[in-house]
PDB file of C-alpha atoms in Angstrom:
ATOM      1  CA  MET A1376     126.528 -23.667 -66.115  1.00 51.00           C
ATOM      2  CA  THR A1377     122.934 -24.689 -65.400  1.00 50.00           C
ATOM      3  CA  LEU A1378     122.546 -26.607 -62.179  1.00 52.00           C
ATOM      4  CA  TRP A1379     118.870 -27.343 -62.636  1.00 50.00           C
ATOM      5  CA  TYR A1380     116.015 -26.333 -64.773  1.00 52.00           C
ATOM      6  CA  VAL A1381     112.328 -27.165 -64.202  1.00 53.00           C
ATOM      7  CA  VAL A1382     109.439 -26.967 -66.618  1.00 53.00           C
ATOM      8  CA  SER A1383     105.892 -27.335 -65.385  1.00 55.00           C
ATOM      9  CA  GLN A1384     103.550 -29.258 -67.651  1.00 52.00           C
ATOM     10  CA  LYS A1385     100.433 -27.710 -66.109  1.00 56.00           C
ATOM     11  CA  HIS A1386      99.142 -25.151 -68.596  1.00 53.00           C
ATOM     12  CA  PRO A1387      96.645 -22.396 -67.880  1.00 49.00           C
ATOM     13  CA  LEU A1388      93.591 -23.447 -69.830  1.00 48.00           C
ATOM     14  CA  THR A1389      91.425 -20.339 -69.782  1.00 50.00           C
ATOM     15  CA  ASP A1390      94.016 -17.725 -70.758  1.00 49.00           C
ATOM     16  CA  SER A1391      95.215 -17.133 -74.290  1.00 77.00           C
ATOM     17  CA  ILE A1392      98.528 -18.969 -74.657  1.00 81.00           C
ATOM     18  CA  LEU A1393     100.075 -16.125 -76.654  1.00 83.00           C
ATOM     19  CA  LYS A1394      99.039 -13.468 -74.106  1.00 85.00           C
ATOM     20  CA  PHE A1395     100.223 -15.691 -71.275  1.00 85.00           C
ATOM     21  CA  LYS A1396     103.640 -16.162 -72.922  1.00 87.00           C
ATOM     22  CA  LYS A1397     103.920 -12.390 -73.381  1.00 88.00           C
ATOM     23  CA  ARG A1398     103.064 -11.858 -69.715  1.00 90.00           C
ATOM     24  CA  ILE A1399     105.756 -14.353 -68.708  1.00 91.00           C
ATOM     25  CA  ALA A1400     108.314 -12.619 -70.958  1.00 92.00           C
ATOM     26  CA  SER A1401     107.303  -9.260 -69.493  1.00 92.00           C
ATOM     27  CA  VAL A1402     107.632 -10.340 -65.861  1.00 94.00           C
ATOM     28  CA  ILE A1403     111.002 -12.004 -66.588  1.00 95.00           C
ATOM     29  CA  HIS A1404     112.257  -8.799 -68.221  1.00 95.00           C
ATOM     30  CA  ASN A1405     110.935  -6.650 -65.348  1.00 95.00           C
ATOM     31  CA  VAL A1406     112.346  -8.807 -62.560  1.00 96.00           C
ATOM     32  CA  THR A1407     115.737  -8.872 -64.298  1.00 95.00           C
ATOM     33  CA  ALA A1408     115.812  -5.073 -64.604  1.00 95.00           C
ATOM     34  CA  MET A1409     114.645  -4.628 -61.007  1.00 94.00           C
ATOM     35  CA  ALA A1410     117.268  -7.051 -59.649  1.00 94.00           C
ATOM     36  CA  LEU A1411     120.002  -5.172 -61.502  1.00 93.00           C
ATOM     37  CA  GLY A1412     118.635  -1.863 -60.215  1.00 91.00           C
ATOM     38  CA  ASN A1413     118.341  -3.077 -56.608  1.00 85.00           C
ATOM     39  CA  GLY A1414     121.715  -4.762 -56.523  1.00 82.00           C
ATOM     40  CA  THR A1415     121.093  -8.495 -56.464  1.00 88.00           C
ATOM     41  CA  PHE A1416     117.451  -9.330 -55.668  1.00 93.00           C
ATOM     42  CA  ALA A1417     113.949  -8.497 -56.861  1.00 94.00           C
ATOM     43  CA  THR A1418     110.411  -9.775 -57.112  1.00 94.00           C
ATOM     44  CA  ALA A1419     107.849  -8.765 -59.702  1.00 93.00           C
ATOM     45  CA  GLU A1420     104.341  -9.571 -60.813  1.00 91.00           C
ATOM     46  CA  ALA A1421     102.353  -9.160 -63.990  1.00 89.00           C
ATOM     47  CA  LYS A1422      98.601  -9.005 -63.514  1.00 85.00           C
ATOM     48  CA  GLY A1423      95.936  -9.376 -66.127  1.00 77.00           C
ATOM     49  CA  GLY A1424      93.794 -11.951 -67.837  1.00 73.00           C
ATOM     50  CA  ASP A1425      92.895 -15.069 -65.916  1.00 76.00           C
ATOM     51  CA  PHE A1426      96.334 -15.532 -64.352  1.00 80.00           C
ATOM     52  CA  SER A1427      98.837 -13.298 -62.642  1.00 88.00           C
ATOM     53  CA  VAL A1428     102.481 -14.246 -63.040  1.00 92.00           C
ATOM     54  CA  TYR A1429     104.949 -13.813 -60.172  1.00 94.00           C
ATOM     55  CA  ALA A1430     108.724 -13.855 -60.560  1.00 95.00           C
ATOM     56  CA  LEU A1431     111.812 -13.743 -58.387  1.00 96.00           C
ATOM     57  CA  ALA A1432     115.425 -13.134 -59.436  1.00 96.00           C
ATOM     58  CA  GLN A1433     118.551 -13.204 -57.323  1.00 96.00           C
ATOM     59  CA  CYS A1434     122.276 -13.039 -58.012  1.00 95.00           C
ATOM     60  CA  TRP A1435     125.035 -14.182 -55.721  1.00 93.00           C
ATOM     61  CA  ASN A1436     126.792 -11.350 -53.913  1.00 91.00           C
ATOM     62  CA  THR A1437     130.095 -12.477 -55.431  1.00 92.00           C
ATOM     63  CA  LEU A1438     129.016 -11.418 -58.932  1.00 92.00           C
ATOM     64  CA  ASP A1439     129.615  -7.927 -60.231  1.00 92.00           C
ATOM     65  CA  ARG A1440     126.791  -6.102 -62.018  1.00 92.00           C
ATOM     66  CA  ASP A1441     127.775  -7.273 -65.517  1.00 94.00           C
ATOM     67  CA  GLU A1442     128.131 -10.918 -64.445  1.00 95.00           C
ATOM     68  CA  CYS A1443     124.773 -10.701 -62.666  1.00 94.00           C
ATOM     69  CA  ARG A1444     123.141  -9.254 -65.792  1.00 94.00           C
ATOM     70  CA  LYS A1445     124.569 -12.036 -67.994  1.00 95.00           C
ATOM     71  CA  CYS A1446     123.468 -14.734 -65.568  1.00 95.00           C
ATOM     72  CA  LEU A1447     119.930 -13.350 -65.222  1.00 95.00           C
ATOM     73  CA  VAL A1448     119.572 -12.910 -68.992  1.00 95.00           C
ATOM     74  CA  ASN A1449     120.583 -16.565 -69.479  1.00 94.00           C
ATOM     75  CA  ALA A1450     118.196 -17.705 -66.739  1.00 94.00           C
ATOM     76  CA  GLY A1451     115.400 -15.609 -68.246  1.00 94.00           C
ATOM     77  CA  SER A1452     116.058 -17.137 -71.655  1.00 92.00           C
ATOM     78  CA  LYS A1453     115.685 -20.639 -70.210  1.00 91.00           C
ATOM     79  CA  LEU A1454     112.544 -19.655 -68.308  1.00 89.00           C
ATOM     80  CA  SER A1455     110.955 -18.297 -71.478  1.00 87.00           C
ATOM     81  CA  GLN A1456     111.179 -21.845 -72.828  1.00 88.00           C
ATOM     82  CA  CYS A1457     109.052 -23.039 -69.895  1.00 87.00           C
ATOM     83  CA  ALA A1458     106.068 -21.054 -71.181  1.00 83.00           C
ATOM     84  CA  PRO A1459     103.207 -21.738 -71.307  1.00 84.00           C
ATOM     85  CA  GLY A1460     103.861 -23.827 -68.212  1.00 86.00           C
ATOM     86  CA  SER A1461     102.402 -22.421 -65.026  1.00 88.00           C
ATOM     87  CA  GLU A1462     105.859 -22.277 -63.452  1.00 90.00           C
ATOM     88  CA  GLY A1463     109.516 -22.582 -64.232  1.00 92.00           C
ATOM     89  CA  SER A1464     112.797 -22.287 -62.355  1.00 93.00           C
ATOM     90  CA  ALA A1465     116.425 -21.955 -63.358  1.00 93.00           C
ATOM     91  CA  LEU A1466     119.432 -22.165 -61.061  1.00 93.00           C
ATOM     92  CA  PHE A1467     122.691 -21.143 -62.659  1.00 93.00           C
ATOM     93  CA  THR A1468     126.099 -20.785 -61.095  1.00 91.00           C
ATOM     94  CA  GLY A1469     125.680 -17.241 -59.818  1.00 93.00           C
ATOM     95  CA  CYS A1470     121.929 -16.652 -60.006  1.00 95.00           C
ATOM     96  CA  TYR A1471     118.440 -18.036 -59.526  1.00 95.00           C
ATOM     97  CA  MET A1472     115.201 -17.122 -61.249  1.00 96.00           C
ATOM     98  CA  LYS A1473     111.682 -18.465 -60.950  1.00 95.00           C
ATOM     99  CA  TYR A1474     108.212 -17.604 -62.226  1.00 94.00           C
ATOM    100  CA  SER A1475     104.849 -19.049 -61.234  1.00 93.00           C
ATOM    101  CA  THR A1476     101.136 -18.379 -61.496  1.00 90.00           C
ATOM    102  CA  GLU A1477     101.001 -18.940 -57.718  1.00 90.00           C
ATOM    103  CA  ILE A1478     102.622 -16.410 -55.413  1.00 89.00           C
ATOM    104  CA  PHE A1479     105.624 -18.042 -53.742  1.00 88.00           C
ATOM    105  CA  PHE A1480     107.238 -15.085 -51.964  1.00 87.00           C
ATOM    106  CA  LYS A1481     106.146 -12.583 -49.354  1.00 83.00           C
ATOM    107  CA  LYS A1482     105.136  -9.320 -50.976  1.00 75.00           C
ATOM    108  CA  SER A1483     107.254  -6.347 -49.959  1.00 62.00           C
ATOM    109  CA  VAL A1484     105.780  -3.313 -48.238  1.00 47.00           C
ATOM    110  CA  GLU A1485     103.912  -1.175 -50.727  1.00 46.00           C
ATOM    111  CA  SER A1486     105.071   2.415 -51.069  1.00 40.00           C
ATOM    112  CA  GLU A1487     101.629   3.594 -49.892  1.00 43.00           C
ATOM    113  CA  ASP A1488     102.174   1.848 -46.565  1.00 47.00           C
ATOM    114  CA  LEU A1489     105.364   3.826 -46.014  1.00 44.00           C
ATOM    115  CA  TYR A1490     103.425   7.093 -46.148  1.00 49.00           C
ATOM    116  CA  ASP A1491     101.020   5.930 -43.433  1.00 59.00           C
ATOM    117  CA  ASN A1492     103.777   6.506 -40.857  1.00 66.00           C
ATOM    118  CA  THR A1493     104.603  10.011 -42.089  1.00 73.00           C
ATOM    119  CA  GLY A1494     102.081  11.684 -39.765  1.00 74.00           C
ATOM    120  CA  ILE A1495     103.456   9.843 -36.756  1.00 79.00           C
ATOM    121  CA  ILE A1496     107.037  10.716 -37.665  1.00 82.00           C
ATOM    122  CA  VAL A1497     106.170  14.407 -38.118  1.00 80.00           C
ATOM    123  CA  ALA A1498     104.238  14.524 -34.818  1.00 80.00           C
ATOM    124  CA  VAL A1499     107.051  12.902 -32.833  1.00 81.00           C
ATOM    125  CA  THR A1500     109.669  15.158 -34.437  1.00 85.00           C
ATOM    126  CA  LEU A1501     107.702  18.352 -33.780  1.00 83.00           C
ATOM    127  CA  SER A1502     106.946  17.289 -30.202  1.00 87.00           C
ATOM    128  CA  SER A1503     110.628  16.592 -29.573  1.00 86.00           C
ATOM    129  CA  VAL A1504     111.697  19.951 -31.002  1.00 86.00           C
ATOM    130  CA  ALA A1505     109.040  21.782 -28.940  1.00 87.00           C
ATOM    131  CA  PHE A1506     110.191  19.984 -25.782  1.00 87.00           C
ATOM    132  CA  VAL A1507     113.837  20.914 -26.377  1.00 87.00           C
ATOM    133  CA  VAL A1508     112.938  24.571 -27.061  1.00 88.00           C
ATOM    134  CA  LEU A1509     110.733  24.838 -23.942  1.00 89.00           C
ATOM    135  CA  ALA A1510     113.293  23.054 -21.761  1.00 87.00           C
ATOM    136  CA  SER A1511     116.043  25.386 -23.008  1.00 89.00           C
ATOM    137  CA  PHE A1512     113.853  28.446 -22.363  1.00 87.00           C
ATOM    138  CA  GLY A1513     113.030  27.198 -18.854  1.00 87.00           C
ATOM    139  CA  ALA A1514     116.704  26.557 -18.107  1.00 86.00           C
ATOM    140  CA  PHE A1515     117.598  30.060 -19.316  1.00 85.00           C
ATOM    141  CA  ILE A1516     114.906  31.702 -17.106  1.00 87.00           C
ATOM    142  CA  GLY A1517     116.038  29.637 -14.115  1.00 83.00           C
ATOM    143  CA  TYR A1518     119.655  30.600 -14.697  1.00 80.00           C
ATOM    144  CA  GLU A1519     118.759  34.314 -14.916  1.00 82.00           C
ATOM    145  CA  ARG A1520     116.760  34.209 -11.662  1.00 81.00           C
ATOM    146  CA  LEU A1521     119.494  32.299  -9.871  1.00 78.00           C
ATOM    147  CA  SER A1522     122.124  34.731 -11.142  1.00 77.00           C
ATOM    148  CA  LYS A1523     120.119  37.720  -9.842  1.00 76.00           C
ATOM    149  CA  ARG A1524     119.565  36.042  -6.457  1.00 74.00           C
ATOM    150  CA  ILE A1525     123.225  35.107  -6.037  1.00 74.00           C
ATOM    151  CA  GLY A1526     124.301  38.559  -7.243  1.00 66.00           C
ATOM    152  CA  GLY A1527     121.943  40.200  -4.696  1.00 60.00           C
ATOM    153  CA  GLU A1528     123.232  38.038  -1.833  1.00 60.00           C
ATOM    154  CA  ILE A1529     126.836  38.937  -2.638  1.00 57.00           C
ATOM    155  CA  ALA A1530     125.985  42.666  -2.723  1.00 52.00           C
ATOM    156  CA  THR A1531     124.144  42.376   0.636  1.00 54.00           C
ATOM    157  CA  LYS A1532     127.115  40.648   2.264  1.00 59.00           C
ATOM    158  CA  LYS A1533     129.415  43.437   1.140  1.00 56.00           C
ATOM    159  CA  LEU A1534     127.125  46.112   2.691  1.00 52.00           C
ATOM    160  CA  CYS A1535     126.680  44.346   5.990  1.00 54.00           C
ATOM    161  CA  PRO A1536     129.794  43.744   8.107  1.00 54.00           C
TER     162      PRO A1536
END
């Protein structure tokens, strides 16, 4: 059941309509596949030409994977009819999908940004391991010295009345 369905009448004027429609179809296909791969939610973008196309897809948590796939495929089919409009949205019972030439969601952290913290993580881990090793070594040396001292005091007490 479609709850609502929006078609924008604003058309991109400087991009080839056929290429733009293909880009919309591509981003709808990609966001559907990504949402199914991630569980229930995904964003995607298709760059190129005069306009980038951004898309978002989300299924309700109550849907299983097959129901989510069916819902997103139906929503994507409706959104394809919105082309060459600059945006379109479809809200079905169970899922939501939208595309636009304007970005309407916060971009997720790029995978490159995740690697920027790798050096910090390695440094902290190595420092922690070195601290534990040195602290253990120091405790062992202290224990040995204390054992010798206590052992010597006991032997001295036995010799002296």
